[in-house]
Amino acid sequence: MIDKIVFYCCISFIVLSIANGQTVTIDYTSFVQPLAGTSASTTPSATKHGSTTELLANTIPSVTQPFAMTQWTAQTRLGEAKCIAPYYYHDKEITGFRGTHWLSGGCTQDYGSVTIMPITGSLTTRLENYKAAFDHKDEIASPNYYSVLLKKYGLKVEMTATKRAAIFQITADRDDSLYLLITPNSDVDQASISVKQITNEITGNNPAHRIYQGWGKPAGFSGYFVVETESSFKNYGVFSNTEILQEKSITHKKGLGAYIGMKVIKGEVIKVRIGTSFSSVEGARKNLKAEINTWDFNSIKNQSSKVWNKALGQIEVSTSEVKHKQIFYTSFYHAMQHPRLYNDVDGTYPMFSKSYQLAKLAKGNYYDDFSMWDIYRAQLPLLELLQPAFINDCVNSLLLKAEQGGWLPNFPCWNSYTSAMVGDHATAFIASAYVNGIRSYNVEKAYTVMRKNAFEIPTPEDYADGKGRRSLANYLQYGYYPIEDEITDAFHKKEQVSRTLEYAFDDACLAALAKGLGKAKDVALLSKRAINYKNVFDTTIGFANGRFTNGAWYKPLDPDKKLPVNAEGISLFTEGTSRQYSFYVPQDIDGLTKLLGGKQGLENKLDSLFINVHYWHGNEPGHQVPFMYNYTNAPHKTQYWVHKILAEEYGEGVGGLSGNDDAGQMSAWYQFASMGFYPVNPANGLYQLTSPLFDKVLVHLPNKKTITISCDRQSSSSIYIQQILLNGKKLNGLSISHKDLAAGANLLFKMSEKPLNSK
């Protein structure tokens, strides 16, 4: 059925031509396929290397706006459990329509969500009775609009959204009684809901809770909502699971919710609008009034369409392959789901790592849900190029978190410390922004909190709460994480080699910022730590390996076996193998090349990964690896393998994403690679070049500059670069600076069917 959905999108392409002019308006949303990634991955590397939740892209067909507070989706799964997205394509029944805070493409949790379910006939609050089968042929999904037929109830449900609110349009195809079930989705039975008939309003909240560090503890804020109906209602009440109560409110009960009921006639349209907030019910009400102060559904739908087209249209790609456009703009849509807007329209937001304390911004916006282990690699760098003002808001948000919580968080989600994954990549992100000239924040303050993470040991209480680097003392003592240090106070325990490699990179990033600020002593210390990767590189076998406190290497190491690597449960790597992780030295590829015996040694090692099908695109630490042939004498292999990955690891179907999209990182990789450049080291201000997928790309920058990327190719098989011209002059090498691109650039790739200098 996905093929039919794709076809629908193709024919809905809008072209508006002025009779005697050249103006053409493109509806970029028509290329977006929100259902892509809602089923298990079918790509080659995912099926070979992935398992269980790693096979799921875990995206949802969200109706929203870029970087919004709340996404809206049909709901096929209940609850807010870890790794369970609200919607999966192969589920057969809808149980509601959810205002969700699911981390798109991740394996975390939803929180503070609310669900609305329309039913007809007799009132029931029993799930088995009210869930409704649906058919994908009756489903339309786009970034700004979703609709589906619930034939069981004779209802067509439509929804569109702004950043903090949504409006529903529910059309009845028969005379009947209609009920709306409104459910805060608290898995710990702590939600509340109230009905106010006099104002046609239902209000409530769903307290957020932490996972990872502080698992199960309150996150210190709630998801608040205000539901308003255009039509008045006389029949209303609350419920707890199947127990229906003639009351106006209910709190802290299992499966609680509220219902309202009204009579409808055939063809009647019932409209419902919902405001959300992380601050208060009043905040949700203000947000709703500011963003949807109308009952005109189509006006909000059209407004949201304009927002998405402006965002998607920042990059124009030209190709005769509609499939490539669909994948590109779907990737762009996925890359603009997060970070999440947290403040109300008046600037009010819940303070970080506090208990129901509010603050108010003087300017800008406050963001959270940074899947930082993933997105510092490509998703945030993409936005550094496209939206530097947004990046400034993101950095300022991180600095507010450090100020309010005492430490710079490494992976802040649900407005809390998590200490999820490995590394300290908020440092890498801020350093990347700084190196790329994005500095509308207190740089000294930023350096201070970044340095604190790198040099100071938190108190036991702070450490348990997820503050500070994990087990930093051992890293400082040994220059690596010894196998004996199992790092038990973390969700990702052990994984000592990956930790060493990633902290070494973070130290290099901090050194770059220290250098910019003239802190020579710190530059020397951090530069030394940046080569700690050498302490876990076993030259006797040519791979990264674990070491004990006495310096001895772990034996025997199988470089192609995923963790745990032995029966004793020694887990040296994060979600991958030694062969895959041994290339994670983006800060010093020249040094890694020397360890491998020179450029030929690096090329051979890369060949061993790709030719033997050990490359796993679904694991982020390998995303820079295809571009590393640029550091050898065979850069054409980067062009070959990137082209192959674009073709095989991304598709237009529901299984077309190579594993977890991880808040848009997997999608951002596609955008960069298909345009012909990628930030192998996001914090050195350079991009590695490869052959673009498209005939022409226009990137419209906020400074009114444009990056123009053109390809002169003989055929679709011309994937190899013969020459690159930058602004009309021959470019030496295969890299380009962020500074050159941000100033506006004209890149012409002259392509061939054979590699340069091939016989």
Short mmCIF file of C-alpha atoms in Angstrom, two decimals, residues 235-416:
data_model
loop_
_atom_site.label_atom_id
_atom_site.label_comp_id
_atom_site.label_asym_id
_atom_site.label_seq_id
_atom_site.Cartn_x
_atom_site.Cartn_y
_atom_site.Cartn_z
CA ASN A 235 -23.27 14.83 28.27
CA TYR A 236 -19.91 14.56 30.04
CA GLY A 237 -18.05 12.79 32.81
CA VAL A 238 -14.80 11.06 33.70
CA PHE A 239 -13.61 7.49 33.84
CA SER A 240 -11.00 5.17 35.27
CA ASN A 241 -10.46 2.29 32.87
CA THR A 242 -13.99 0.94 32.38
CA GLU A 243 -15.54 2.67 35.41
CA ILE A 244 -17.59 5.66 34.20
CA LEU A 245 -18.23 8.41 36.74
CA GLN A 246 -20.65 11.33 36.57
CA GLU A 247 -18.04 13.70 37.90
CA LYS A 248 -16.28 16.80 36.59
CA SER A 249 -12.73 15.75 37.45
CA ILE A 250 -10.54 12.81 38.34
CA THR A 251 -6.95 12.49 39.45
CA HIS A 252 -4.34 9.80 40.18
CA LYS A 253 -6.40 6.83 39.00
CA LYS A 254 -5.55 4.03 36.61
CA GLY A 255 -6.47 4.62 32.99
CA LEU A 256 -8.19 7.87 33.76
CA GLY A 257 -9.78 10.18 31.25
CA ALA A 258 -12.75 12.37 30.49
CA TYR A 259 -15.54 12.09 27.96
CA ILE A 260 -17.97 14.47 26.36
CA GLY A 261 -20.97 13.52 24.21
CA MET A 262 -23.25 15.16 21.69
CA LYS A 263 -25.69 14.30 18.93
CA VAL A 264 -24.51 14.64 15.34
CA ILE A 265 -26.30 14.48 12.02
CA LYS A 266 -24.97 13.13 8.74
CA GLY A 267 -22.44 15.52 7.24
CA GLU A 268 -21.97 17.49 10.44
CA VAL A 269 -18.43 18.61 11.22
CA ILE A 270 -17.25 18.69 14.83
CA LYS A 271 -14.17 20.81 15.50
CA VAL A 272 -11.81 20.41 18.41
CA ARG A 273 -8.68 22.40 19.17
CA ILE A 274 -6.00 21.59 21.71
CA GLY A 275 -3.31 23.76 23.25
CA THR A 276 -0.28 22.27 25.00
CA SER A 277 2.35 23.55 27.42
CA PHE A 278 5.10 22.32 29.72
CA SER A 279 4.44 25.17 32.15
CA SER A 280 0.75 25.21 33.12
CA VAL A 281 -2.82 24.84 31.97
CA GLU A 282 -2.96 28.61 31.64
CA GLY A 283 0.13 28.44 29.47
CA ALA A 284 -1.59 25.89 27.24
CA ARG A 285 -4.60 28.17 27.02
CA LYS A 286 -2.43 31.14 26.03
CA ASN A 287 -0.58 29.07 23.46
CA LEU A 288 -3.86 27.94 21.92
CA LYS A 289 -5.25 31.46 21.80
CA ALA A 290 -2.07 32.80 20.21
CA GLU A 291 -1.67 30.07 17.59
CA ILE A 292 -5.21 28.86 16.76
CA ASN A 293 -7.65 31.64 17.57
CA THR A 294 -10.09 30.44 14.92
CA TRP A 295 -12.30 27.49 14.02
CA ASP A 296 -11.27 27.69 10.37
CA PHE A 297 -9.49 24.34 9.95
CA ASN A 298 -8.28 25.03 6.42
CA SER A 299 -6.71 28.35 7.35
CA ILE A 300 -4.51 26.62 9.96
CA LYS A 301 -3.76 23.80 7.53
CA ASN A 302 -2.68 26.29 4.88
CA GLN A 303 -0.67 28.32 7.37
CA SER A 304 1.19 25.19 8.45
CA SER A 305 1.77 24.27 4.81
CA LYS A 306 3.42 27.65 4.23
CA VAL A 307 5.66 27.14 7.28
CA TRP A 308 6.79 23.74 6.01
CA ASN A 309 7.31 24.89 2.45
CA LYS A 310 9.47 27.78 3.62
CA ALA A 311 11.57 25.40 5.72
CA LEU A 312 11.83 22.62 3.13
CA GLY A 313 12.35 25.09 0.30
CA GLN A 314 15.56 26.33 1.88
CA ILE A 315 17.18 23.55 -0.15
CA GLU A 316 16.12 23.02 -3.77
CA VAL A 317 17.24 19.83 -5.47
CA SER A 318 16.94 19.12 -9.19
CA THR A 319 16.74 15.60 -10.59
CA SER A 320 14.62 13.56 -12.97
CA GLU A 321 14.33 10.87 -10.25
CA VAL A 322 11.23 11.67 -8.21
CA LYS A 323 12.23 8.93 -5.77
CA HIS A 324 15.37 10.85 -4.83
CA LYS A 325 13.34 14.00 -4.17
CA GLN A 326 10.96 12.04 -1.99
CA ILE A 327 13.76 10.59 0.10
CA PHE A 328 15.53 13.95 0.36
CA TYR A 329 12.55 15.98 1.52
CA THR A 330 11.34 13.20 3.80
CA SER A 331 14.82 13.24 5.35
CA PHE A 332 14.61 17.02 5.69
CA TYR A 333 11.24 16.67 7.46
CA HIS A 334 12.69 14.10 9.85
CA ALA A 335 15.72 16.31 10.52
CA MET A 336 13.44 19.15 11.66
CA GLN A 337 11.53 17.33 14.40
CA HIS A 338 14.01 18.11 17.20
CA PRO A 339 15.33 19.66 19.39
CA ARG A 340 11.96 20.37 21.00
CA LEU A 341 10.54 23.81 21.76
CA TYR A 342 9.83 24.06 25.49
CA ASN A 343 8.71 27.63 26.19
CA ASP A 344 5.24 29.11 25.89
CA VAL A 345 4.46 32.01 23.57
CA ASP A 346 5.24 34.43 26.41
CA GLY A 347 8.66 32.85 27.07
CA THR A 348 7.69 30.85 30.17
CA TYR A 349 9.38 27.45 30.48
CA PRO A 350 10.07 24.84 33.18
CA MET A 351 13.53 25.25 34.67
CA PHE A 352 16.00 22.47 33.93
CA SER A 353 16.38 19.72 36.53
CA LYS A 354 14.08 21.51 38.98
CA SER A 355 10.79 20.60 40.58
CA TYR A 356 7.96 22.59 39.04
CA GLN A 357 9.87 25.87 38.98
CA LEU A 358 9.29 28.23 36.09
CA ALA A 359 11.44 30.88 34.47
CA LYS A 360 10.86 33.34 31.65
CA LEU A 361 13.07 34.10 28.67
CA ALA A 362 13.92 37.67 27.78
CA LYS A 363 14.47 36.68 24.16
CA GLY A 364 14.81 33.64 21.93
CA ASN A 365 13.47 30.16 22.60
CA TYR A 366 14.34 27.37 25.01
CA TYR A 367 14.85 23.86 23.62
CA ASP A 368 15.30 20.37 25.02
CA ASP A 369 15.32 16.75 23.85
CA PHE A 370 18.85 16.78 22.46
CA SER A 371 19.69 13.23 21.37
CA MET A 372 23.26 14.44 21.53
CA TRP A 373 25.18 11.20 20.96
CA ASP A 374 23.53 11.10 17.56
CA ILE A 375 22.81 14.61 16.34
CA TYR A 376 26.15 16.37 16.95
CA ARG A 377 27.49 14.41 13.97
CA ALA A 378 25.31 15.74 11.12
CA GLN A 379 21.84 16.93 12.16
CA LEU A 380 23.01 19.90 14.23
CA PRO A 381 25.86 20.73 11.80
CA LEU A 382 23.29 20.85 8.99
CA LEU A 383 21.34 23.42 11.00
CA GLU A 384 24.53 25.36 11.70
CA LEU A 385 24.68 25.97 7.98
CA LEU A 386 20.97 26.54 7.42
CA GLN A 387 19.75 28.18 10.63
CA PRO A 388 22.55 29.74 12.72
CA ALA A 389 20.05 31.79 14.78
CA PHE A 390 18.32 28.56 15.80
CA ILE A 391 21.71 27.10 16.77
CA ASN A 392 22.37 30.13 18.98
CA ASP A 393 19.09 29.40 20.77
CA CYS A 394 20.15 25.76 21.19
CA VAL A 395 23.52 26.71 22.69
CA ASN A 396 21.89 29.26 24.99
CA SER A 397 19.41 26.57 26.06
CA LEU A 398 22.30 24.27 27.00
CA LEU A 399 23.96 27.07 28.96
CA LEU A 400 20.73 27.72 30.85
CA LYS A 401 20.63 24.04 31.74
CA ALA A 402 24.20 24.20 33.04
CA GLU A 403 23.36 27.29 35.08
CA GLN A 404 20.18 25.85 36.57
CA GLY A 405 21.44 22.30 37.11
CA GLY A 406 25.05 23.02 37.94
CA TRP A 407 26.57 20.90 35.16
CA LEU A 408 26.43 20.90 31.37
CA PRO A 409 24.23 17.89 30.44
CA ASN A 410 25.57 15.45 27.89
CA PHE A 411 22.20 14.18 26.57
CA PRO A 412 19.40 16.38 27.97
CA CYS A 413 15.93 14.96 27.45
CA TRP A 414 12.59 15.51 29.25
CA ASN A 415 14.35 18.58 30.69
CA SER A 416 16.55 16.41 32.89
#
